[in-house]
Short mmCIF file of C-alpha atoms in Angstrom, two decimals:
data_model
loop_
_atom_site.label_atom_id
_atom_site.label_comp_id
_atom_site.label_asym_id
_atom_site.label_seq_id
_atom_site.Cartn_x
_atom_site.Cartn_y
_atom_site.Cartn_z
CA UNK A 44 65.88 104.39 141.48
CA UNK A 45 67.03 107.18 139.00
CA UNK A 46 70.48 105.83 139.19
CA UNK A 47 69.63 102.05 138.32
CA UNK A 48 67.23 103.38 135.50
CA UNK A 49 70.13 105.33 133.81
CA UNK A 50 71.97 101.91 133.85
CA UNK A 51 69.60 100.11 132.50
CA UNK A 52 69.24 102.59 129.70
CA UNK A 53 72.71 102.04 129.08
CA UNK A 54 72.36 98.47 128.85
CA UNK A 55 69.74 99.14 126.16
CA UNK A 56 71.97 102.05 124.07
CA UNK A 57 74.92 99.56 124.41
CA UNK A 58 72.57 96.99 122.21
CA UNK A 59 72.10 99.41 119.40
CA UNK A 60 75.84 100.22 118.68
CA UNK A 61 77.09 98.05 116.30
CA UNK A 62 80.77 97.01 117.01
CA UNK A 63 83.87 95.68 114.79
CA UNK A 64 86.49 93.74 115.79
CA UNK A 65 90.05 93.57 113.83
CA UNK A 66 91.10 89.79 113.94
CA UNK A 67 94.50 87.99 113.63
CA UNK A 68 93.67 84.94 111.84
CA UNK A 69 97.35 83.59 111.56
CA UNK A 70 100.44 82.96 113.81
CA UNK A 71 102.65 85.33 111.86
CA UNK A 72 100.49 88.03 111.91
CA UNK A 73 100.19 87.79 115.33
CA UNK A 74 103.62 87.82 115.87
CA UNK A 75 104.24 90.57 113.95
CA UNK A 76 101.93 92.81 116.24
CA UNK A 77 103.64 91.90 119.46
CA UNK A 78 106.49 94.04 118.34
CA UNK A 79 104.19 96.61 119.79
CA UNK A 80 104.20 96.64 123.91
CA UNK A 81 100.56 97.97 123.82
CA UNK A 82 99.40 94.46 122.50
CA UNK A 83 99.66 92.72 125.79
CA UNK A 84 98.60 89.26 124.20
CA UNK A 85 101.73 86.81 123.98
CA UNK A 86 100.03 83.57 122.85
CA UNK A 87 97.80 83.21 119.84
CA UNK A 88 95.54 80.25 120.71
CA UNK A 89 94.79 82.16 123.99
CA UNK A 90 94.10 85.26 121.56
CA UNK A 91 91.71 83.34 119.43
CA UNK A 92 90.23 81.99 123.07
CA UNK A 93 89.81 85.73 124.64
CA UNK A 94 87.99 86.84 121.26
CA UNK A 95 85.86 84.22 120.91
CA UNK A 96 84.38 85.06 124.42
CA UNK A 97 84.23 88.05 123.35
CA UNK A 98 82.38 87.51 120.40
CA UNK A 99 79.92 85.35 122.40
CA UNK A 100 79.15 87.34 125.56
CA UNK A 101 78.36 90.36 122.80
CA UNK A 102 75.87 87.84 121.33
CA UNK A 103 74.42 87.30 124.79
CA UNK A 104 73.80 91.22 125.07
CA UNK A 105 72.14 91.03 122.43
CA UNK A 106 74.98 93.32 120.39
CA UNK A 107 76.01 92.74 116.42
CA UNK A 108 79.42 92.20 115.76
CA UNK A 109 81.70 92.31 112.63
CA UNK A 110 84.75 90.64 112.32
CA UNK A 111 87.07 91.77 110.17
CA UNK A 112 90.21 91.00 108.96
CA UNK A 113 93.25 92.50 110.92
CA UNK A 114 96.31 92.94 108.35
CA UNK A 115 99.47 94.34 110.13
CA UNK A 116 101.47 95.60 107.11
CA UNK A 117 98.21 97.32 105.94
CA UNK A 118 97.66 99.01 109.43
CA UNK A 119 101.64 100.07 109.71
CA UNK A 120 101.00 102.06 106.35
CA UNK A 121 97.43 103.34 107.53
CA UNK A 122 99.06 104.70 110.68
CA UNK A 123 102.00 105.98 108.73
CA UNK A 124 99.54 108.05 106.40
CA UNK A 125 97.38 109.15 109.32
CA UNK A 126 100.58 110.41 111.06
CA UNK A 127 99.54 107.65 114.37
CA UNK A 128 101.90 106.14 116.87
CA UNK A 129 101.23 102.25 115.60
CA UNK A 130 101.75 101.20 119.43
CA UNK A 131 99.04 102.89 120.58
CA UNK A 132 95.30 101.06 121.18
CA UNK A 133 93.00 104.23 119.90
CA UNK A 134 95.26 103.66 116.43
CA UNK A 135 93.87 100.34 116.13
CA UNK A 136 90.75 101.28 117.02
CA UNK A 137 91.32 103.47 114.06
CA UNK A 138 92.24 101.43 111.70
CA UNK A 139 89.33 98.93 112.58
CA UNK A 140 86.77 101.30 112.37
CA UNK A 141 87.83 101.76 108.40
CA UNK A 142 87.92 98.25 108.07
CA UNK A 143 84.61 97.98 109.05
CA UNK A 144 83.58 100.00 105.58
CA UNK A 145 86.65 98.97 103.49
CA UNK A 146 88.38 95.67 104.72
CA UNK A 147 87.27 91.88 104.30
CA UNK A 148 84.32 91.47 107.19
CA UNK A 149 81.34 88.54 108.17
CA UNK A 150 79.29 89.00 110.56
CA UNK A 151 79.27 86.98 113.88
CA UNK A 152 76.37 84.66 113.98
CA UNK A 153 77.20 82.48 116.99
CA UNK A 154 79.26 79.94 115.39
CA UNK A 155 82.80 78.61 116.24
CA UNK A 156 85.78 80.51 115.87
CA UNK A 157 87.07 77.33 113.84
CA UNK A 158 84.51 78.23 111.58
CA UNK A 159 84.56 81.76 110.95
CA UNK A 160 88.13 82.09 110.77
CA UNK A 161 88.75 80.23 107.36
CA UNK A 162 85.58 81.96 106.14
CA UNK A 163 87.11 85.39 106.70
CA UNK A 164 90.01 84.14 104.82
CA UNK A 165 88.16 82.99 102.04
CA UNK A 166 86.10 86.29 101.55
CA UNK A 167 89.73 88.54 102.11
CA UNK A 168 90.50 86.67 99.01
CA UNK A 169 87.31 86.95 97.07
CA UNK A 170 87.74 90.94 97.82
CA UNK A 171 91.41 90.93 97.05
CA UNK A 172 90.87 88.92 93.59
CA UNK A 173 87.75 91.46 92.58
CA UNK A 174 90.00 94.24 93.45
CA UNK A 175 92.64 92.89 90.82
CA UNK A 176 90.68 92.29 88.13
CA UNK A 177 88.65 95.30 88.26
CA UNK A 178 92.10 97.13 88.41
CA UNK A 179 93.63 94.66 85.19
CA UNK A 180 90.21 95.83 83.25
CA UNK A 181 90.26 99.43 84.38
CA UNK A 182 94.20 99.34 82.39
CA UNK A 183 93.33 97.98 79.13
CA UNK A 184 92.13 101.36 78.41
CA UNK A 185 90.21 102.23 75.10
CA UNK A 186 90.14 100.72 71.31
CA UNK A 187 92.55 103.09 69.08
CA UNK A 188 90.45 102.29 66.52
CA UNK A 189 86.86 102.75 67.59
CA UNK A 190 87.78 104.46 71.66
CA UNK A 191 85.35 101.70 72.96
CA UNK A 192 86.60 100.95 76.54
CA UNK A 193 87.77 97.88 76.57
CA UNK A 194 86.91 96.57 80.14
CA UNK A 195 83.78 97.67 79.51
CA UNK A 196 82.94 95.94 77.16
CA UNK A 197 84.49 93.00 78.12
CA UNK A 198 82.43 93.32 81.07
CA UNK A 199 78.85 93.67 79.40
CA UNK A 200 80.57 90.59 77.07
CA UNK A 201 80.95 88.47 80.14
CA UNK A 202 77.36 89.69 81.34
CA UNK A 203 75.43 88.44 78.93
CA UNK A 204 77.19 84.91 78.97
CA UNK A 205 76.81 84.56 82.32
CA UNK A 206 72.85 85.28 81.80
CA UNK A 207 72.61 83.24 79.39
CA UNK A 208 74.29 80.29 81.32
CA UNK A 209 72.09 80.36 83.74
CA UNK A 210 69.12 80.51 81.40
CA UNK A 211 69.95 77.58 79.81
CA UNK A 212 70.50 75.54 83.21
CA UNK A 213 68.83 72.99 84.00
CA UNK A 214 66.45 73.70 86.99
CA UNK A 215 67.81 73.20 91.02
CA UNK A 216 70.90 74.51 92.67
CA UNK A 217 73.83 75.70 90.18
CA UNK A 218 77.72 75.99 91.19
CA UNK A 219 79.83 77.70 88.87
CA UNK A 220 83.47 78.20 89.14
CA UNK A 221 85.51 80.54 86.67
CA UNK A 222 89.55 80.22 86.82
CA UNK A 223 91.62 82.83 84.95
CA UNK A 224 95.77 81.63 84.42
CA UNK A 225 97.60 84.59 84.22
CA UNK A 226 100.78 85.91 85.89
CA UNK A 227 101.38 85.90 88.53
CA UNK A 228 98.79 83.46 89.05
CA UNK A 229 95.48 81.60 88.78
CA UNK A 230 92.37 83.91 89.28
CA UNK A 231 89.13 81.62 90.86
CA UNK A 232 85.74 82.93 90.82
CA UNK A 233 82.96 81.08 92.64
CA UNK A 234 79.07 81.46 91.83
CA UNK A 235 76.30 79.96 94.09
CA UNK A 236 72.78 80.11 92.43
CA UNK A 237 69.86 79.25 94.51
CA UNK A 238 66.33 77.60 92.59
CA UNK A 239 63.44 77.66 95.16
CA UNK A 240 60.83 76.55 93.00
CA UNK A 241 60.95 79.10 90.10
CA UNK A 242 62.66 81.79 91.76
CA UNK A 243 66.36 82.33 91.32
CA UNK A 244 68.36 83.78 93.69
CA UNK A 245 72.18 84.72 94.10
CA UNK A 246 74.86 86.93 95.82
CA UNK A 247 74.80 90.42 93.80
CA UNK A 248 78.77 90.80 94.76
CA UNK A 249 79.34 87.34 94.10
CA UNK A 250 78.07 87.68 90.94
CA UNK A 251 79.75 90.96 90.03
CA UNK A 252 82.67 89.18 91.39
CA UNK A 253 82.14 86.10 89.03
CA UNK A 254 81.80 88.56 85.89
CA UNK A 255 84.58 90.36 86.73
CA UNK A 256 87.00 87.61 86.45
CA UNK A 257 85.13 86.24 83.39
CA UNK A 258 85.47 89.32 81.81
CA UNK A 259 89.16 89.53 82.23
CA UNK A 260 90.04 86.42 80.86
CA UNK A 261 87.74 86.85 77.96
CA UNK A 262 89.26 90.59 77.00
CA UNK A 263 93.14 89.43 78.07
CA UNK A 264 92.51 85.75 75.67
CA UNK A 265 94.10 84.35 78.99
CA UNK A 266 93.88 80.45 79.41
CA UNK A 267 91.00 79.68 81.40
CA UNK A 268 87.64 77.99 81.90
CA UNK A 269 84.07 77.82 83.20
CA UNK A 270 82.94 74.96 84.66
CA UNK A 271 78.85 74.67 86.50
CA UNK A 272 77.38 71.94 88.75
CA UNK A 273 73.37 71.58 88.53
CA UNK A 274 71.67 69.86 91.63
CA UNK A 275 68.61 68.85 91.79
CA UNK A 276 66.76 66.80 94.44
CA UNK A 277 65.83 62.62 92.65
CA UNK A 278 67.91 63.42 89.97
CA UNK A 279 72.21 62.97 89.31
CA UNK A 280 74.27 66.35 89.40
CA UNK A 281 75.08 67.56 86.13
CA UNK A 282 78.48 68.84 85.50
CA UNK A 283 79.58 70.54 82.23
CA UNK A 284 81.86 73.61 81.31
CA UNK A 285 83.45 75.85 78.39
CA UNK A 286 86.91 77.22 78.10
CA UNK A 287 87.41 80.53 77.59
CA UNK A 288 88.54 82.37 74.08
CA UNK A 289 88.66 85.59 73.00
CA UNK A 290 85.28 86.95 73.77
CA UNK A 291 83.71 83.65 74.10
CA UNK A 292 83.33 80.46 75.69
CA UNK A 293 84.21 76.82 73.79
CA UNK A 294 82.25 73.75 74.76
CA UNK A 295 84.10 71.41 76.40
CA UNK A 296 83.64 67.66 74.92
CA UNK A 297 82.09 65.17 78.20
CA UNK A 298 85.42 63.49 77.97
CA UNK A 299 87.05 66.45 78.98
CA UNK A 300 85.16 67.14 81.92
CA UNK A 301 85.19 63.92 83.03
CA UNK A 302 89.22 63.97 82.80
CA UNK A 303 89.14 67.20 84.15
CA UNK A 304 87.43 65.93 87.70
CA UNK A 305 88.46 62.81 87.51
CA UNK A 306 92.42 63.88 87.28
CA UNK A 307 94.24 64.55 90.52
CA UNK A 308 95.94 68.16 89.84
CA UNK A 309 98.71 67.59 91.53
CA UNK A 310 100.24 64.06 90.75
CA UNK A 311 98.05 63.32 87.50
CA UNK A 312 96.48 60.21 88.68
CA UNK A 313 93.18 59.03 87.58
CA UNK A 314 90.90 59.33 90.68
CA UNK A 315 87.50 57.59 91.05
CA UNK A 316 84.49 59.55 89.46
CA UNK A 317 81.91 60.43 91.95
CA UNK A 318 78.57 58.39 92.14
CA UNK A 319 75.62 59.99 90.93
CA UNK A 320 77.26 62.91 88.23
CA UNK A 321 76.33 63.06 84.92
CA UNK A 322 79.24 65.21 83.17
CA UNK A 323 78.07 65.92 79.63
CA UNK A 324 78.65 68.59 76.78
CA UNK A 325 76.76 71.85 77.83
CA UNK A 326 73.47 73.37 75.92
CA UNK A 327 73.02 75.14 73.28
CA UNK A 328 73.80 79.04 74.87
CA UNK A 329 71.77 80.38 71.96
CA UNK A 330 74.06 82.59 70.40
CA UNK A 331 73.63 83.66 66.59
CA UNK A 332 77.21 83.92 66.19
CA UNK A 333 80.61 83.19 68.25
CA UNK A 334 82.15 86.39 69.00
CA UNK A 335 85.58 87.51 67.67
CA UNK A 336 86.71 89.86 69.93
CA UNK A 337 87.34 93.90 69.99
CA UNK A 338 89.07 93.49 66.20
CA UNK A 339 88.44 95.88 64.20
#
């Protein structure tokens, strides 16, 4: 009796630890780590297959999982810095466990594999374009004239424009995107804004995420724009958008949005304007005066 109570128990304790899981997503990846003869896996569909069961019979227990995002050049230098033997499982175990507090991760929530995958992508990149911008802000130093940091105050620029974007919205569900051109290439920022009746809510890392980006193509006078969708239920979308300059944001004329979604990007073709869109020149953001930039 004692000994089938202490197993129970277990079963209970093993529901409280949290666990993380280092994925693959991609074939090369995974081919890179079978160079190591302690990763026993040889074919990466049956990979994705064993962790998916994986995922799903730690659902059943009633355990939460993270999945995070396994990058094999990033754990060759993590074991070469820890002084580890890279073909050895406890490394990766290692290296899994910090990517649990510093890597890409989502949480596993029951859904498909097919699912989750592409969103882990998609949030390695949000992290990884975050981390470059910050880094591009953190370098532009201080004014010589007046020691003001500059990213700083790029930042608190891009701040206020976002708040008063979103002030000026028209009520229901916004979607804004910010894109920054810049060698060696396009930064995208992506803002989801919820309205349930009166109360706004939003992602506090997307939207330091968002700023971030805004605020480097606003300090750097890089080409760029902001464009924002407004849904609301009975009524057509509204699409309008600005493009950046130095320390602002320039209205963009309805033509120009209209060309701009109703261009293909790759081959320049016209392409069919959706049903139900209004794209139109945006509001009024209330400003007393443009800005002109950190000149002195």
């Amino acid at each position: 009796m004692t000994h089938t109570d202490s197993r129970t128990l277990r079963r209970v304790l093993r529901r409280e630890i949290a666990g993380t899981i280092g994925l693959l997503t991609d074939e090369h990846d995974f081919r890179v780590m079978r160079r190591y003869r302690s990763f026993t896996f040889h074919d990466h569909a049956a990979y994705l297959k064993h962790v998916e069961g994986l995922l799903r019979t730690r659902a059943m227990e009633g355990s939460h999982t993270t999945v995070a995002l396994f990058d094999p050049e990033e754990y060759a230098e993590f074991c070469t810095q820890k002084g580890l033997d890279p073909d050895n499982p406890s490394s990766r175990t290692r290296f899994t466990a910090r990517l649990a507090i510093t890597g890409p991760t989502l949480p596993y929530e029951g859904q498909p594999l097919s699912d989750l995958l592409p969103a882990l992508v998609d949030e390695a990149v949000r992290q990884a374009t975050w981390e470059y911008a910050t880094t591009l802000l953190a370098r532009l130093g201080a004014c010589a004239s007046c020691g003001e940091d500059l990213g700083r105050a790029a930042f608190a620029r891009a701040s206020d424009l976002l708040v008063r974007i979103l002030d000026t919205a028209p009520a229901g569900n916004r979607h804004l995107v910010c894109s920054v051109t810049g060698p060696p290439e396009t930064l995208l920022a992506a803002l989801h804004v919820a309205d349930t009746g009166g109360a706004v809510k939003l992602d506090e890392t997307e939207a330091l995420e968002f700023t971030t980006v805004l605020a480097l193509g606003l300090a750097t006078e890089s080409p760029g724009g902001l464009v924002i969708r407004a849904s609301s239920p009975g009524d057509p979308d509204r699409v309008y958008g600005w493009r950046l300059r130095a320390y602002g944001l320039e209205p963009l004329t309805a033509g120009e949005v209209f060309d701009a979604y109703c261009t293909d990007v790759d081959s320049g073709d016209l392409i069919s304007p959706e049903s139900n869109v209004d794209y139109c020149e945006p509001p009024d953001l209330g400003e007393v005066k443009p800005a002109q930039g950190h000149h002195h």
